[in-house]
Coordinates of N, CA, C and O in Angstrom, one line a residue:
A950 N 25.9 11.3 -45.2 CA 25.3 10.1 -44.9 C 26.2 9.2 -44.1 O 25.8 8.4 -43.3
L951 N 27.5 9.2 -44.5 CA 28.5 8.4 -43.8 C 28.7 8.9 -42.4 O 28.8 8.0 -41.5
L952 N 28.6 10.2 -42.2 CA 28.7 10.7 -40.8 C 27.5 10.3 -40.0 O 27.6 9.9 -38.8
M953 N 26.3 10.3 -40.6 CA 25.1 9.8 -39.9 C 25.2 8.4 -39.5 O 24.9 8.0 -38.4
L954 N 25.7 7.5 -40.4 CA 25.9 6.1 -40.1 C 26.9 5.9 -39.0 O 26.7 5.1 -38.1
G955 N 28.0 6.6 -39.1 CA 29.0 6.5 -38.0 C 28.5 7.0 -36.7 O 28.7 6.4 -35.6
G956 N 27.7 8.1 -36.7 CA 27.1 8.6 -35.4 C 26.1 7.6 -34.9 O 26.0 7.4 -33.6
A957 N 25.3 6.9 -35.7 CA 24.4 5.9 -35.3 C 25.1 4.7 -34.7 O 24.7 4.2 -33.6
F958 N 26.2 4.4 -35.3 CA 27.0 3.2 -34.7 C 27.5 3.6 -33.4 O 27.5 2.8 -32.4
V959 N 28.1 4.8 -33.2 CA 28.7 5.2 -31.9 C 27.5 5.3 -30.9 O 27.7 4.8 -29.7
W960 N 26.4 5.8 -31.3 CA 25.3 6.0 -30.3 C 24.8 4.6 -29.9 O 24.5 4.4 -28.7
S961 N 24.8 3.6 -30.8 CA 24.3 2.3 -30.4 C 25.3 1.6 -29.5 O 24.9 0.9 -28.6
Q962 N 26.6 1.9 -29.6 CA 27.6 1.4 -28.7 C 27.4 2.0 -27.3 O 27.5 1.3 -26.3
V963 N 27.1 3.3 -27.2 CA 26.8 4.0 -26.0 C 25.6 3.4 -25.3 O 25.7 3.0 -24.1
I964 N 24.6 3.2 -26.0 CA 23.3 2.6 -25.5 C 23.6 1.1 -25.0 O 23.2 0.7 -23.9
A965 N 24.4 0.3 -25.8 CA 24.7 -1.0 -25.4 C 25.5 -1.1 -24.1 O 25.3 -1.9 -23.2
T966 N 26.5 -0.2 -24.0 CA 27.3 -0.1 -22.8 C 26.5 0.3 -21.6 O 26.6 -0.3 -20.5
F967 N 25.6 1.3 -21.8 CA 24.7 1.7 -20.7 C 23.8 0.5 -20.2 O 23.7 0.3 -19.0
C968 N 23.3 -0.2 -21.2 CA 22.4 -1.4 -20.8 C 23.2 -2.4 -20.1 O 22.7 -3.1 -19.2
G969 N 24.4 -2.7 -20.6 CA 25.3 -3.7 -19.9 C 25.6 -3.3 -18.5 O 25.6 -4.2 -17.6
V970 N 25.9 -2.0 -18.2 CA 26.1 -1.6 -16.9 C 24.9 -1.7 -16.0 O 25.0 -2.2 -14.9
L971 N 23.7 -1.3 -16.5 CA 22.5 -1.5 -15.7 C 22.2 -2.9 -15.4 O 21.7 -3.2 -14.3
S972 N 22.4 -3.8 -16.4 CA 22.0 -5.2 -16.1 C 23.0 -5.9 -15.1 O 22.5 -6.8 -14.5
T973 N 24.2 -5.4 -15.0 CA 25.1 -6.0 -14.0 C 25.1 -5.3 -12.7 O 25.8 -5.7 -11.8
M974 N 24.4 -4.1 -12.6 CA 24.4 -3.3 -11.4 C 23.7 -4.0 -10.3 O 24.1 -3.9 -9.1
Y975 N 22.6 -4.7 -10.6 CA 21.8 -5.4 -9.6 C 21.7 -6.9 -9.9 O 20.7 -7.3 -10.4
P976 N 22.8 -7.6 -9.6 CA 22.8 -9.1 -10.0 C 21.7 -9.8 -9.3 O 21.1 -10.8 -9.9
A977 N 21.3 -9.5 -8.0 CA 20.3 -10.2 -7.3 C 18.9 -10.0 -8.1 O 18.1 -11.0 -8.2
S978 N 18.7 -8.8 -8.6 CA 17.4 -8.6 -9.3 C 17.4 -9.3 -10.6 O 16.4 -9.9 -11.0
T979 N 18.5 -9.4 -11.3 CA 18.6 -10.1 -12.5 C 18.4 -11.6 -12.2 O 17.6 -12.3 -13.0
Q980 N 19.0 -12.2 -11.2 CA 18.8 -13.6 -10.8 C 17.3 -13.8 -10.5 O 16.8 -14.9 -10.8
F981 N 16.7 -12.9 -9.8 CA 15.3 -13.0 -9.4 C 14.4 -13.1 -10.7 O 13.5 -14.0 -10.8
R982 N 14.7 -12.2 -11.6 CA 13.9 -12.2 -12.9 C 14.0 -13.5 -13.6 O 13.1 -14.1 -14.2
L983 N 15.3 -14.0 -13.7 CA 15.5 -15.3 -14.4 C 14.8 -16.4 -13.7 O 14.3 -17.3 -14.3
T984 N 14.8 -16.4 -12.4 CA 14.1 -17.5 -11.6 C 12.6 -17.4 -11.9 O 11.9 -18.4 -12.1
L985 N 12.0 -16.2 -11.9 CA 10.6 -16.1 -12.3 C 10.3 -16.6 -13.7 O 9.2 -17.2 -13.9
E986 N 11.2 -16.3 -14.6 CA 10.9 -16.8 -16.0 C 11.0 -18.3 -16.0 O 10.1 -19.0 -16.6
A987 N 11.9 -18.9 -15.2 CA 12.0 -20.4 -15.1 C 10.7 -20.9 -14.4 O 10.2 -22.0 -14.8
L988 N 10.2 -20.2 -13.4 CA 9.0 -20.6 -12.7 C 7.8 -20.6 -13.7 O 7.0 -21.6 -13.7
N989 N 7.7 -19.5 -14.4 CA 6.6 -19.4 -15.4 C 6.6 -20.6 -16.4 O 5.6 -21.1 -16.8
S990 N 7.8 -20.9 -16.9 CA 8.0 -22.0 -17.9 C 7.6 -23.3 -17.2 O 6.9 -24.1 -17.8
Y991 N 8.0 -23.5 -16.0 CA 7.7 -24.8 -15.3 C 6.1 -24.9 -15.1 O 5.6 -26.0 -15.3
M992 N 5.5 -23.8 -14.7 CA 4.1 -23.8 -14.5 C 3.3 -24.1 -15.8 O 2.3 -24.8 -15.8
S993 N 3.8 -23.5 -16.9 CA 3.1 -23.8 -18.2 C 3.3 -25.2 -18.6 O 2.4 -25.8 -19.1
L994 N 4.5 -25.7 -18.5 CA 4.9 -27.0 -18.9 C 4.0 -28.1 -18.2 O 3.6 -29.0 -18.8
H995 N 3.8 -27.8 -16.9 CA 3.1 -28.8 -16.1 C 1.6 -28.5 -15.9 O 0.9 -29.2 -15.2
G996 N 1.1 -27.4 -16.6 CA -0.3 -27.1 -16.6 C -0.9 -26.8 -15.2 O -2.0 -27.3 -14.9
L997 N -0.1 -26.1 -14.4 CA -0.6 -25.9 -13.0 C -1.9 -25.0 -13.1 O -1.9 -24.1 -13.9
P998 N -2.8 -25.2 -12.2 CA -4.0 -24.3 -12.2 C -3.7 -22.9 -11.9 O -2.7 -22.6 -11.2
D999 N -4.5 -22.0 -12.3 CA -4.3 -20.5 -12.2 C -4.1 -20.1 -10.7 O -3.3 -19.3 -10.4
E1000 N -5.0 -20.7 -9.8 CA -4.9 -20.3 -8.4 C -3.5 -20.7 -7.8 O -2.9 -19.9 -7.1
M1001 N -3.0 -21.8 -8.2 CA -1.7 -22.3 -7.7 C -0.6 -21.4 -8.3 O 0.4 -21.0 -7.6
R1002 N -0.7 -21.1 -9.6 CA 0.3 -20.2 -10.2 C 0.4 -18.9 -9.5 O 1.5 -18.3 -9.3
Q1003 N -0.8 -18.3 -9.2 CA -0.8 -17.0 -8.5 C -0.1 -17.1 -7.1 O 0.6 -16.3 -6.7
R1004 N -0.4 -18.2 -6.4 CA 0.2 -18.4 -5.1 C 1.7 -18.5 -5.2 O 2.5 -18.0 -4.4
L1005 N 2.2 -19.3 -6.2 CA 3.6 -19.4 -6.4 C 4.3 -18.1 -6.7 O 5.3 -17.8 -6.2
R1006 N 3.7 -17.4 -7.6 CA 4.3 -16.1 -8.0 C 4.3 -15.1 -6.8 O 5.3 -14.4 -6.5
D1007 N 3.2 -15.2 -6.0 CA 3.1 -14.3 -4.8 C 4.2 -14.7 -3.8 O 4.9 -13.9 -3.2
F1008 N 4.4 -16.0 -3.6 CA 5.5 -16.5 -2.7 C 6.8 -16.0 -3.2 O 7.6 -15.5 -2.3
F1009 N 7.1 -16.1 -4.4 CA 8.4 -15.6 -4.9 C 8.6 -14.1 -4.8 O 9.7 -13.6 -4.4
H1010 N 7.5 -13.4 -5.0 CA 7.6 -11.9 -4.9 C 7.8 -11.5 -3.4 O 8.5 -10.6 -3.0
R1011 N 7.1 -12.2 -2.5 CA 7.2 -12.0 -1.1 C 8.5 -12.4 -0.5 O 8.9 -11.9 0.6
T1012 N 9.2 -13.3 -1.1 CA 10.5 -13.7 -0.6 C 11.7 -13.1 -1.4 O 12.8 -13.6 -1.3
R1013 N 11.4 -12.1 -2.2 CA 12.4 -11.5 -3.0 C 13.6 -11.0 -2.2 O 14.8 -11.0 -2.6
H1014 N 13.4 -10.6 -0.9 CA 14.4 -10.1 -0.1 C 15.5 -11.1 0.1 O 16.7 -10.8 0.4
L1015 N 15.2 -12.4 0.0 CA 16.2 -13.5 0.2 C 17.3 -13.4 -0.9 O 18.4 -13.8 -0.6
W1016 N 16.9 -12.9 -2.1 CA 17.9 -12.8 -3.1 C 18.9 -11.8 -2.8 O 20.1 -11.9 -3.0
H1017 N 18.4 -10.7 -2.2 CA 19.4 -9.6 -1.8 C 20.1 -10.0 -0.5 O 21.3 -9.6 -0.4
S1018 N 19.5 -10.8 0.3 CA 20.2 -11.3 1.5 C 21.4 -12.2 1.1 O 22.4 -12.1 1.7
A1019 N 21.2 -13.0 0.1 CA 22.3 -13.9 -0.4 C 23.5 -13.0 -0.9 O 24.6 -13.3 -0.6
A1020 N 23.1 -11.9 -1.6 CA 24.2 -11.0 -2.1 C 24.9 -10.4 -0.9 O 26.1 -10.2 -0.9
S1021 N 24.2 -10.0 0.1 CA 24.8 -9.4 1.3 C 25.7 -10.4 2.0 O 26.7 -10.0 2.5
N1022 N 25.3 -11.6 2.1 CA 26.1 -12.6 2.7 C 27.4 -12.8 2.0 O 28.5 -13.1 2.6
E1023 N 27.4 -12.7 0.7 CA 28.7 -12.8 -0.1 C 29.6 -11.7 0.3 O 30.8 -11.9 0.5
A1024 N 29.1 -10.5 0.5 CA 29.9 -9.4 0.9 C 30.4 -9.6 2.3 O 31.6 -9.3 2.6
L1025 N 29.6 -10.1 3.2 CA 30.0 -10.4 4.6 C 31.1 -11.4 4.6 O 32.0 -11.2 5.4
M1026 N 31.0 -12.4 3.8 CA 32.1 -13.5 3.8 C 33.4 -13.0 3.3 O 34.4 -13.6 3.6
K1027 N 33.4 -11.8 2.7 CA 34.7 -11.2 2.2 C 35.4 -10.3 3.3 O 36.4 -9.8 3.1
M1028 N 34.7 -10.1 4.4 CA 35.2 -9.3 5.5 C 36.1 -10.1 6.3 O 36.1 -11.3 6.4
S1029 N 36.9 -9.4 7.1 CA 37.8 -10.1 8.1 C 36.9 -10.6 9.2 O 35.8 -10.2 9.4
P1030 N 37.4 -11.7 9.9 CA 36.6 -12.2 11.0 C 36.1 -11.2 12.0 O 35.0 -11.3 12.5
K1031 N 37.0 -10.3 12.3 CA 36.7 -9.3 13.3 C 35.5 -8.4 12.8 O 34.6 -8.1 13.6
L1032 N 35.6 -7.9 11.6 CA 34.6 -7.1 11.0 C 33.3 -7.9 10.9 O 32.2 -7.3 11.2
Q1033 N 33.4 -9.1 10.5 CA 32.2 -10.0 10.4 C 31.5 -10.0 11.7 O 30.2 -9.9 11.8
G1034 N 32.2 -10.3 12.8 CA 31.7 -10.4 14.1 C 31.0 -9.1 14.5 O 29.9 -9.1 15.0
E1035 N 31.6 -8.0 14.3 CA 31.0 -6.7 14.7 C 29.7 -6.4 13.9 O 28.7 -6.1 14.6
V1036 N 29.7 -6.7 12.6 CA 28.5 -6.5 11.9 C 27.4 -7.4 12.3 O 26.2 -7.0 12.5
L1037 N 27.7 -8.7 12.4 CA 26.7 -9.7 12.8 C 26.2 -9.5 14.2 O 24.9 -9.6 14.4
L1038 N 27.0 -9.2 15.1 CA 26.5 -8.9 16.5 C 25.6 -7.7 16.5 O 24.7 -7.6 17.3
H1039 N 26.0 -6.7 15.8 CA 25.2 -5.5 15.7 C 23.8 -5.7 15.1 O 22.8 -5.3 15.7
T1040 N 23.8 -6.5 14.0 CA 22.5 -6.7 13.3 C 21.6 -7.8 13.9 O 20.5 -7.8 13.6
N1041 N 22.2 -8.6 14.8 CA 21.4 -9.7 15.4 C 21.3 -9.5 16.9 O 20.7 -10.4 17.6
G1042 N 21.7 -8.5 17.5 CA 21.7 -8.3 18.9 C 20.4 -8.4 19.6 O 20.3 -8.9 20.7
K1043 N 19.3 -7.9 19.0 CA 18.0 -7.8 19.6 C 17.5 -9.2 19.8 O 17.0 -9.5 20.9
W1044 N 17.6 -10.1 18.9 CA 17.0 -11.4 19.1 C 17.9 -12.3 20.0 O 17.4 -13.2 20.7
I1045 N 19.2 -12.0 19.9 CA 20.1 -12.8 20.8 C 19.8 -12.5 22.3 O 19.8 -13.4 23.1
E1046 N 19.4 -11.3 22.6 CA 19.0 -11.0 24.0 C 17.7 -11.8 24.4 O 17.5 -11.9 25.6
R1047 N 16.9 -12.2 23.4 CA 15.7 -13.0 23.8 C 15.9 -14.4 24.0 O 15.0 -15.2 24.4
V1048 N 17.1 -14.9 23.7 CA 17.5 -16.3 23.9 C 18.4 -16.4 25.1 O 19.5 -16.0 25.1
S1049 N 17.8 -16.9 26.2 CA 18.6 -16.9 27.5 C 19.9 -17.5 27.5 O 20.9 -16.9 28.0
W1050 N 20.1 -18.6 26.8 CA 21.4 -19.3 26.8 C 22.4 -18.6 25.8 O 23.6 -19.1 25.8
L1051 N 22.0 -17.6 25.1 CA 22.9 -16.9 24.2 C 23.4 -15.6 24.8 O 24.4 -15.0 24.3
R1052 N 22.6 -15.0 25.7 CA 22.9 -13.7 26.2 C 24.3 -13.4 26.6 O 24.8 -12.3 26.2
N1053 N 24.9 -14.2 27.3 CA 26.3 -13.9 27.8 C 27.4 -14.8 27.2 O 28.4 -15.1 27.8
E1054 N 27.1 -15.3 26.0 CA 28.0 -16.2 25.3 C 29.2 -15.4 24.7 O 29.1 -14.2 24.5
D1055 N 30.2 -16.2 24.4 CA 31.4 -15.7 23.8 C 31.0 -15.1 22.4 O 30.3 -15.8 21.6
P1056 N 31.5 -13.9 22.0 CA 31.1 -13.4 20.7 C 31.5 -14.3 19.5 O 30.8 -14.3 18.5
R1057 N 32.6 -15.0 19.6 CA 33.0 -15.8 18.5 C 32.0 -17.0 18.3 O 31.7 -17.4 17.2
F1058 N 31.5 -17.5 19.4 CA 30.5 -18.6 19.4 C 29.2 -18.0 18.7 O 28.6 -18.7 17.9
L1059 N 28.8 -16.8 19.1 CA 27.6 -16.2 18.6 C 27.7 -16.0 17.1 O 26.7 -16.2 16.4
V1060 N 28.9 -15.6 16.6 CA 29.1 -15.4 15.2 C 28.9 -16.7 14.5 O 28.3 -16.8 13.4
D1061 N 29.4 -17.8 15.0 CA 29.3 -19.1 14.4 C 27.8 -19.5 14.4 O 27.3 -20.1 13.4
V1062 N 27.1 -19.2 15.4 CA 25.6 -19.6 15.5 C 24.9 -18.8 14.4 O 24.1 -19.3 13.6
I1063 N 25.2 -17.5 14.3 CA 24.5 -16.6 13.3 C 24.8 -17.1 11.9 O 23.9 -17.2 11.1
L1064 N 26.1 -17.4 11.6 CA 26.4 -17.9 10.3 C 25.8 -19.2 10.0 O 25.6 -19.5 8.8
A1065 N 25.4 -20.0 11.0 CA 24.8 -21.3 10.7 C 23.3 -21.2 10.4 O 22.7 -22.2 10.0
L1066 N 22.7 -20.0 10.7 CA 21.3 -19.9 10.5 C 21.0 -19.9 9.0 O 21.8 -19.4 8.2
R1067 N 19.8 -20.4 8.6 CA 19.4 -20.5 7.2 C 18.0 -19.9 7.1 O 17.1 -20.2 7.9
P1068 N 17.9 -18.9 6.2 CA 16.5 -18.3 6.1 C 15.5 -19.2 5.5 O 15.8 -20.0 4.6
T1069 N 14.3 -19.1 6.1 CA 13.2 -19.9 5.6 C 12.0 -19.1 5.6 O 11.8 -18.2 6.5
V1070 N 11.1 -19.2 4.7 CA 9.9 -18.4 4.6 C 8.7 -19.4 4.7 O 8.7 -20.4 4.0
F1071 N 7.7 -19.0 5.5 CA 6.5 -19.8 5.6 C 5.3 -19.0 5.0 O 5.2 -17.8 5.3
A1072 N 4.5 -19.6 4.3 CA 3.4 -19.0 3.6 C 2.2 -18.8 4.6 O 2.1 -19.6 5.6
P1073 N 1.3 -17.9 4.4 CA 0.1 -17.8 5.2 C -0.6 -19.1 5.4 O -0.7 -19.9 4.5
D1074 N -1.1 -19.4 6.6 CA -1.8 -20.6 7.0 C -1.0 -21.8 7.1 O -1.5 -22.9 7.2
E1075 N 0.4 -21.7 6.9 CA 1.3 -22.8 7.0 C 1.6 -23.2 8.4 O 1.8 -22.3 9.2
T1076 N 1.6 -24.4 8.7 CA 1.9 -24.9 10.1 C 3.4 -25.2 10.1 O 4.0 -25.8 9.2
I1077 N 4.0 -24.7 11.2 CA 5.5 -24.8 11.3 C 5.7 -25.7 12.5 O 5.4 -25.5 13.7
R1078 N 6.3 -26.9 12.2 CA 6.6 -27.9 13.2 C 8.0 -28.3 13.0 O 8.4 -29.2 12.2
T1079 N 8.9 -27.7 13.7 CA 10.3 -28.1 13.7 C 10.9 -27.9 15.1 O 10.3 -27.2 15.9
S1080 N 12.0 -28.5 15.4 CA 12.6 -28.4 16.7 C 13.9 -27.5 16.5 O 14.9 -27.7 17.2
A1081 N 13.8 -26.5 15.6 CA 14.9 -25.6 15.4 C 14.6 -24.3 16.0 O 13.5 -23.9 16.3
L1082 N 15.7 -23.5 16.1 CA 15.5 -22.1 16.6 C 15.0 -21.3 15.5 O 15.5 -21.3 14.3
H1083 N 13.9 -20.5 15.7 CA 13.3 -19.6 14.7 C 13.4 -18.2 15.2 O 13.0 -17.9 16.4
I1084 N 13.8 -17.3 14.3 CA 13.8 -15.8 14.6 C 12.9 -15.2 13.6 O 13.1 -15.4 12.4
V1085 N 11.9 -14.5 14.0 CA 11.0 -13.8 13.1 C 11.5 -12.5 12.7 O 11.7 -11.6 13.5
L1086 N 11.8 -12.4 11.4 CA 12.3 -11.1 10.8 C 11.1 -10.3 10.3 O 11.2 -9.0 10.3
A1087 N 10.1 -10.9 9.8 CA 8.9 -10.2 9.3 C 7.7 -11.1 9.4 O 7.9 -12.3 9.3
G1088 N 6.5 -10.5 9.4 CA 5.3 -11.3 9.4 C 4.7 -11.5 10.8 O 5.2 -11.1 11.8
L1089 N 3.6 -12.2 10.7 CA 2.8 -12.5 12.0 C 2.5 -14.0 12.0 O 2.2 -14.6 11.0
A1090 N 2.5 -14.6 13.2 CA 2.2 -16.0 13.4 C 1.6 -16.1 14.8 O 1.7 -15.2 15.6
I1091 N 0.9 -17.3 15.0 CA 0.3 -17.6 16.3 C 1.2 -18.7 16.9 O 1.4 -19.7 16.2
C1092 N 1.7 -18.5 18.1 CA 2.5 -19.5 18.8 C 2.0 -19.7 20.2 O 2.1 -18.8 21.0
G1093 N 1.4 -20.8 20.4 CA 0.9 -21.1 21.8 C -0.2 -20.1 22.2 O -0.3 -19.7 23.4
G1094 N -1.0 -19.7 21.3 CA -2.1 -18.8 21.6 C -1.7 -17.3 21.7 O -2.5 -16.5 22.0
R1095 N -0.5 -17.0 21.4 CA -0.1 -15.6 21.4 C 0.5 -15.2 20.0 O 1.0 -16.0 19.3
L1096 N 0.3 -13.9 19.7 CA 0.7 -13.4 18.5 C 2.2 -13.1 18.5 O 2.7 -12.5 19.5
I1097 N 2.9 -13.6 17.5 CA 4.4 -13.3 17.5 C 4.6 -12.5 16.2 O 4.0 -12.7 15.2
R1098 N 5.6 -11.6 16.3 CA 5.9 -10.7 15.2 C 7.4 -10.5 15.2 O 8.2 -11.1 15.8
H1099 N 7.9 -9.5 14.4 CA 9.3 -9.1 14.2 C 10.1 -9.2 15.5 O 9.6 -8.6 16.5
G1100 N 11.1 -9.9 15.5 CA 12.0 -10.0 16.7 C 11.7 -11.1 17.7 O 12.5 -11.4 18.6
A1101 N 10.6 -11.8 17.5 CA 10.2 -12.9 18.3 C 11.1 -14.1 18.0 O 11.6 -14.3 16.9
V1102 N 11.2 -15.0 19.0 CA 12.0 -16.2 18.9 C 11.2 -17.3 19.5 O 10.5 -17.2 20.5
W1103 N 11.3 -18.5 18.8 CA 10.8 -19.7 19.4 C 11.7 -20.9 19.0 O 12.5 -20.7 18.1
G1104 N 11.6 -22.0 19.7 CA 12.4 -23.1 19.5 C 13.8 -23.0 20.2 O 14.7 -23.7 19.9
D1105 N 13.9 -22.1 21.2 CA 15.1 -21.8 21.9 C 15.5 -23.0 22.8 O 16.6 -23.0 23.4
D1106 N 14.6 -23.9 23.0 CA 14.9 -25.1 23.8 C 15.4 -26.3 22.9 O 15.4 -27.4 23.4
M1107 N 15.8 -26.0 21.7 CA 16.2 -27.0 20.8 C 17.4 -27.8 21.2 O 17.7 -28.9 20.7
L1108 N 18.2 -27.3 22.2 CA 19.4 -28.0 22.7 C 19.1 -29.1 23.7 O 20.0 -29.9 24.0
L1109 N 17.9 -29.2 24.2 CA 17.5 -30.2 25.1 C 17.6 -31.6 24.4 O 17.1 -31.8 23.4
A1110 N 18.4 -32.4 25.0 CA 18.6 -33.8 24.4 C 17.4 -34.6 24.4 O 17.1 -35.3 23.5
A1111 N 16.6 -34.5 25.4 CA 15.4 -35.3 25.5 C 14.2 -34.5 24.8 O 13.8 -33.5 25.3
A1112 N 13.8 -35.1 23.7 CA 12.8 -34.4 22.9 C 11.5 -34.2 23.7 O 10.8 -33.2 23.4
H1113 N 11.2 -35.1 24.6 CA 9.9 -34.9 25.4 C 9.9 -33.7 26.3 O 8.9 -33.2 26.8
L1114 N 11.1 -33.1 26.5 CA 11.2 -31.9 27.4 C 11.1 -30.6 26.6 O 10.9 -29.6 27.1
R1115 N 11.2 -30.7 25.3 CA 11.1 -29.5 24.4 C 9.6 -29.1 24.3 O 8.7 -30.0 24.3
A1116 N 9.4 -27.8 24.1 CA 8.0 -27.3 23.9 C 7.5 -27.9 22.6 O 8.2 -28.0 21.6
R1117 N 6.2 -28.3 22.7 CA 5.6 -28.9 21.5 C 4.6 -27.9 20.9 O 3.6 -28.3 20.3
T1118 N 4.9 -26.7 21.0 CA 4.0 -25.7 20.5 C 3.9 -25.7 19.0 O 5.0 -25.8 18.3
I1119 N 2.7 -25.7 18.4 CA 2.6 -25.6 17.0 C 2.4 -24.1 16.6 O 1.6 -23.4 17.2
V1120 N 3.2 -23.7 15.6 CA 3.1 -22.3 15.2 C 2.5 -22.3 13.8 O 2.7 -23.1 13.0
R1121 N 1.5 -21.3 13.7 CA 0.8 -21.2 12.4 C 1.1 -19.8 11.9 O 0.8 -18.8 12.6
A1122 N 1.5 -19.7 10.6 CA 1.8 -18.4 10.0 C 0.5 -17.8 9.7 O -0.4 -18.4 9.1
I1123 N 0.3 -16.5 10.0 CA -0.9 -15.7 9.6 C -0.6 -15.0 8.3 O -1.4 -15.0 7.4
T1124 N 0.6 -14.4 8.2 CA 1.1 -13.8 7.0 C 2.3 -14.5 6.5 O 2.7 -15.5 7.2
Y1125 N 3.0 -14.0 5.6 CA 4.3 -14.6 5.2 C 5.3 -14.3 6.4 O 5.4 -13.2 6.9
V1126 N 5.9 -15.4 6.9 CA 6.8 -15.3 8.0 C 8.2 -15.7 7.6 O 8.3 -16.7 7.0

């Protein structure tokens, strides 16, 4: 009986260690689950309608990649400046080619521009009105009567000092953008 009790204790330690390793293996997923729990508590506390609750949960699930993106950025920031530049220019080269004033720029300047970008997600049927540079990583939208998708860029005239010279195109998200 004593051996069985000792074996059960050792086995429980093995299981606890295994669970601990699994829970820390994917910190972005853990953080995402904690955020969803907080969202559910918030929605219950404030009595949000069921339709709104569903839209909020859908938004968080559709933007889950942002949690992993933040973890990737942490790894990127631990790289040397040269390696950062190589990785960033490789992963962003396609959209950089679509912005005329960035095509032949100094790579160090391009790295600074890329690092200054902030991810934003727009929900379906949302109107996007900003004078910022936008790069579409996923989704579909209508911009000036044309369909835009992965790799498209708009707002590349954001550097014009005179606001009246900038394009005033209203962009509407069709899917999550």
